C-alpha positions as CSV (number, residue, x, y, z in Angstrom):
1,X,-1.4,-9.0,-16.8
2,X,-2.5,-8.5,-13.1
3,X,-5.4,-5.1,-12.9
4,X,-5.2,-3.0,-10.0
5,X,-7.8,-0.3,-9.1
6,X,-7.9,1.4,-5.5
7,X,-9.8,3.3,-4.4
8,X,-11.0,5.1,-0.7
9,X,-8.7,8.0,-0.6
10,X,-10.2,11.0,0.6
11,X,-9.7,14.3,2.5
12,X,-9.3,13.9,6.2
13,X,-8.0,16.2,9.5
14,X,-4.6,15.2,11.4
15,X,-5.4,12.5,14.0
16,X,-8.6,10.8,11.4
17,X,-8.6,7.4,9.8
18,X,-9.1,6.0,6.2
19,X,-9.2,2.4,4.8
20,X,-8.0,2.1,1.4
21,X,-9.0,-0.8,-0.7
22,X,-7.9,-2.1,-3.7
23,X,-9.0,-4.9,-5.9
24,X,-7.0,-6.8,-8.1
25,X,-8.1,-9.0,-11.2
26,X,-6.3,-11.8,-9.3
27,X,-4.0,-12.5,-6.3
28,X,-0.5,-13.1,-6.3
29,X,2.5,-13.6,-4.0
30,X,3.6,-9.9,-3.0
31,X,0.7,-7.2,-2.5
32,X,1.8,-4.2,-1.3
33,X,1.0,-0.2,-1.0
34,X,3.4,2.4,-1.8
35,X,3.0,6.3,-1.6
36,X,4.4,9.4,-3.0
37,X,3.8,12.8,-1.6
38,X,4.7,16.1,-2.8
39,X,8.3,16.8,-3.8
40,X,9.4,13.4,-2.2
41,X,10.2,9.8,-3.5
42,X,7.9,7.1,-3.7
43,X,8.1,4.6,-0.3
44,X,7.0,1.3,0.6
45,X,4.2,1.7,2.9
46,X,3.3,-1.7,4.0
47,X,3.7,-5.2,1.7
48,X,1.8,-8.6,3.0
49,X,2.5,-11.9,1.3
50,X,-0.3,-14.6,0.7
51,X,1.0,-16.4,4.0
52,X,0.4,-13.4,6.0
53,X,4.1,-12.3,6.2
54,X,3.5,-8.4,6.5
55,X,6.5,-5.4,6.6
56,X,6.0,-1.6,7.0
57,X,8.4,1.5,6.4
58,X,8.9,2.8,9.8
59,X,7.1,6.2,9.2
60,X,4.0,3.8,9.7
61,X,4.5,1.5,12.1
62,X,1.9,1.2,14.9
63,X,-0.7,3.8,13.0
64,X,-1.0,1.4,9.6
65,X,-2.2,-2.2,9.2
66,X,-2.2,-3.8,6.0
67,X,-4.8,-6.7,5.3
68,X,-5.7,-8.6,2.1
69,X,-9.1,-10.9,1.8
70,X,-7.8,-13.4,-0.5
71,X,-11.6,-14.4,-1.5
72,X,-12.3,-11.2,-3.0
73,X,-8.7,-10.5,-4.4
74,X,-8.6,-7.1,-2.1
75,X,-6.1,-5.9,-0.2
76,X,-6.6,-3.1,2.5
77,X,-4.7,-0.5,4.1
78,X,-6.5,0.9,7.4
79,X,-4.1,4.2,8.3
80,X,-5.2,5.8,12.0
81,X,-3.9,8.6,13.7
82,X,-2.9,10.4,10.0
83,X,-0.6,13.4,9.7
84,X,-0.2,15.9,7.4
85,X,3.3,14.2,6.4
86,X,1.1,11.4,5.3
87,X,0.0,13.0,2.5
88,X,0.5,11.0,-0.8
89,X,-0.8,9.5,-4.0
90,X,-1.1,5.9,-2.8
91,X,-0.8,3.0,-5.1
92,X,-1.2,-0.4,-5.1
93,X,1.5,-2.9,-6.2
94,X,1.3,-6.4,-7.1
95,X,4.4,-9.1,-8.0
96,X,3.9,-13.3,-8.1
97,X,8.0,-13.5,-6.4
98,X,9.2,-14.4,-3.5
99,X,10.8,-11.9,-1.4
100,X,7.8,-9.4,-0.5
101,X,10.2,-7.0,2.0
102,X,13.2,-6.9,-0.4
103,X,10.5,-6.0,-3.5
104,X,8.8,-3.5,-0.9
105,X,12.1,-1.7,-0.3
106,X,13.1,-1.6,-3.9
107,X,10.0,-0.9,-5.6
108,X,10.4,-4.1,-7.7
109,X,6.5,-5.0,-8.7
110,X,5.4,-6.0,-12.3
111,X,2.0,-4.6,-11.3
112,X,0.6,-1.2,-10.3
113,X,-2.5,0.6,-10.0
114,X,-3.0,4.4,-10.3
115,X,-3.4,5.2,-7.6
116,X,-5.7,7.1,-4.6
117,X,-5.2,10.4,-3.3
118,X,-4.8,11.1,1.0
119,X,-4.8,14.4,1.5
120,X,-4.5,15.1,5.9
121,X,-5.1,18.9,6.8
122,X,-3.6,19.7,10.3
C-alpha cells in the first residue's frame, strides 16, 4: 500500500500561481494529478513516469508543469496563469504499471490521496 498526502492548495486571483506538492510513502512507475471541480467529472491533469515521460489534458497545457523529485518521493504540480475554470479538489494518484498516459486518461491508479483544494477568484 502506497500513502499519498498533498498538500499546497490554497485560495488564489485569476492570472496567480500555486505549486502543489505531494509526498508519497514510496515512488512508483506512474505519478500523476487529477482534479475535479464543481458539478464536473474528475480529469487527468498531468501524469510523469520515473523516466521523465510527462502528458497533460489540454485544458493545461503551456500554464502546468508537472515535476517529481524521486529522492524525496514528491511529486509537484506548479499551475501559472490560473482561471476560475481551474477550480478543483486536486488529488494525487499513484500506480507501479506501465502505460502512464493510457492510466492518466482512464483514471486507472491503485493509489490516491485526498486531495487539496484550488479555489481561483476572477
Amino acid at each position: 500500500q502506497v500513502q499519498l498526502v498533498e498538500s499546497g492548495g490554497d485560495s488564489v486571483q485569476a492570472g496567480g500561481s500555486l505549486r502543489l506538492s505531494c509526498v508519497a510513502s514510496t515512488n512508483t512507475n506512474c505519478m500523476a494529478w487529477f482534479r475535479q471541480g464543481p458539478d464536473k467529472e474528475r480529469e487527468g491533469v498531468a501524469v510523469m513516469d520515473l523516466y521523465g515521460v510527462t502528458s497533460y489534458a489540454d485544458s493545461v497545457k503551456g500554464r502546468f508543469t508537472i515535476s517529481r523529485d524521486i529522492a524525496k518521493n514528491t511529486l509537484y504540480l506548479q499551475m501559472n496563469s490560473l482561471k476560475p475554470e481551474d477550480t478543483a479538489l486536486y488529488t494525487c494518484a499513484g500506480d507501479g504499471g506501465s502505460d502512464c498516459e493510457w492510466r492518466r486518461l482512464r483514471g486507472r491508479f491503485d493509489y490516491w490521496g485526498r486531495g487539496t483544494q484550488v479555489t481561483v477568484s476572477s
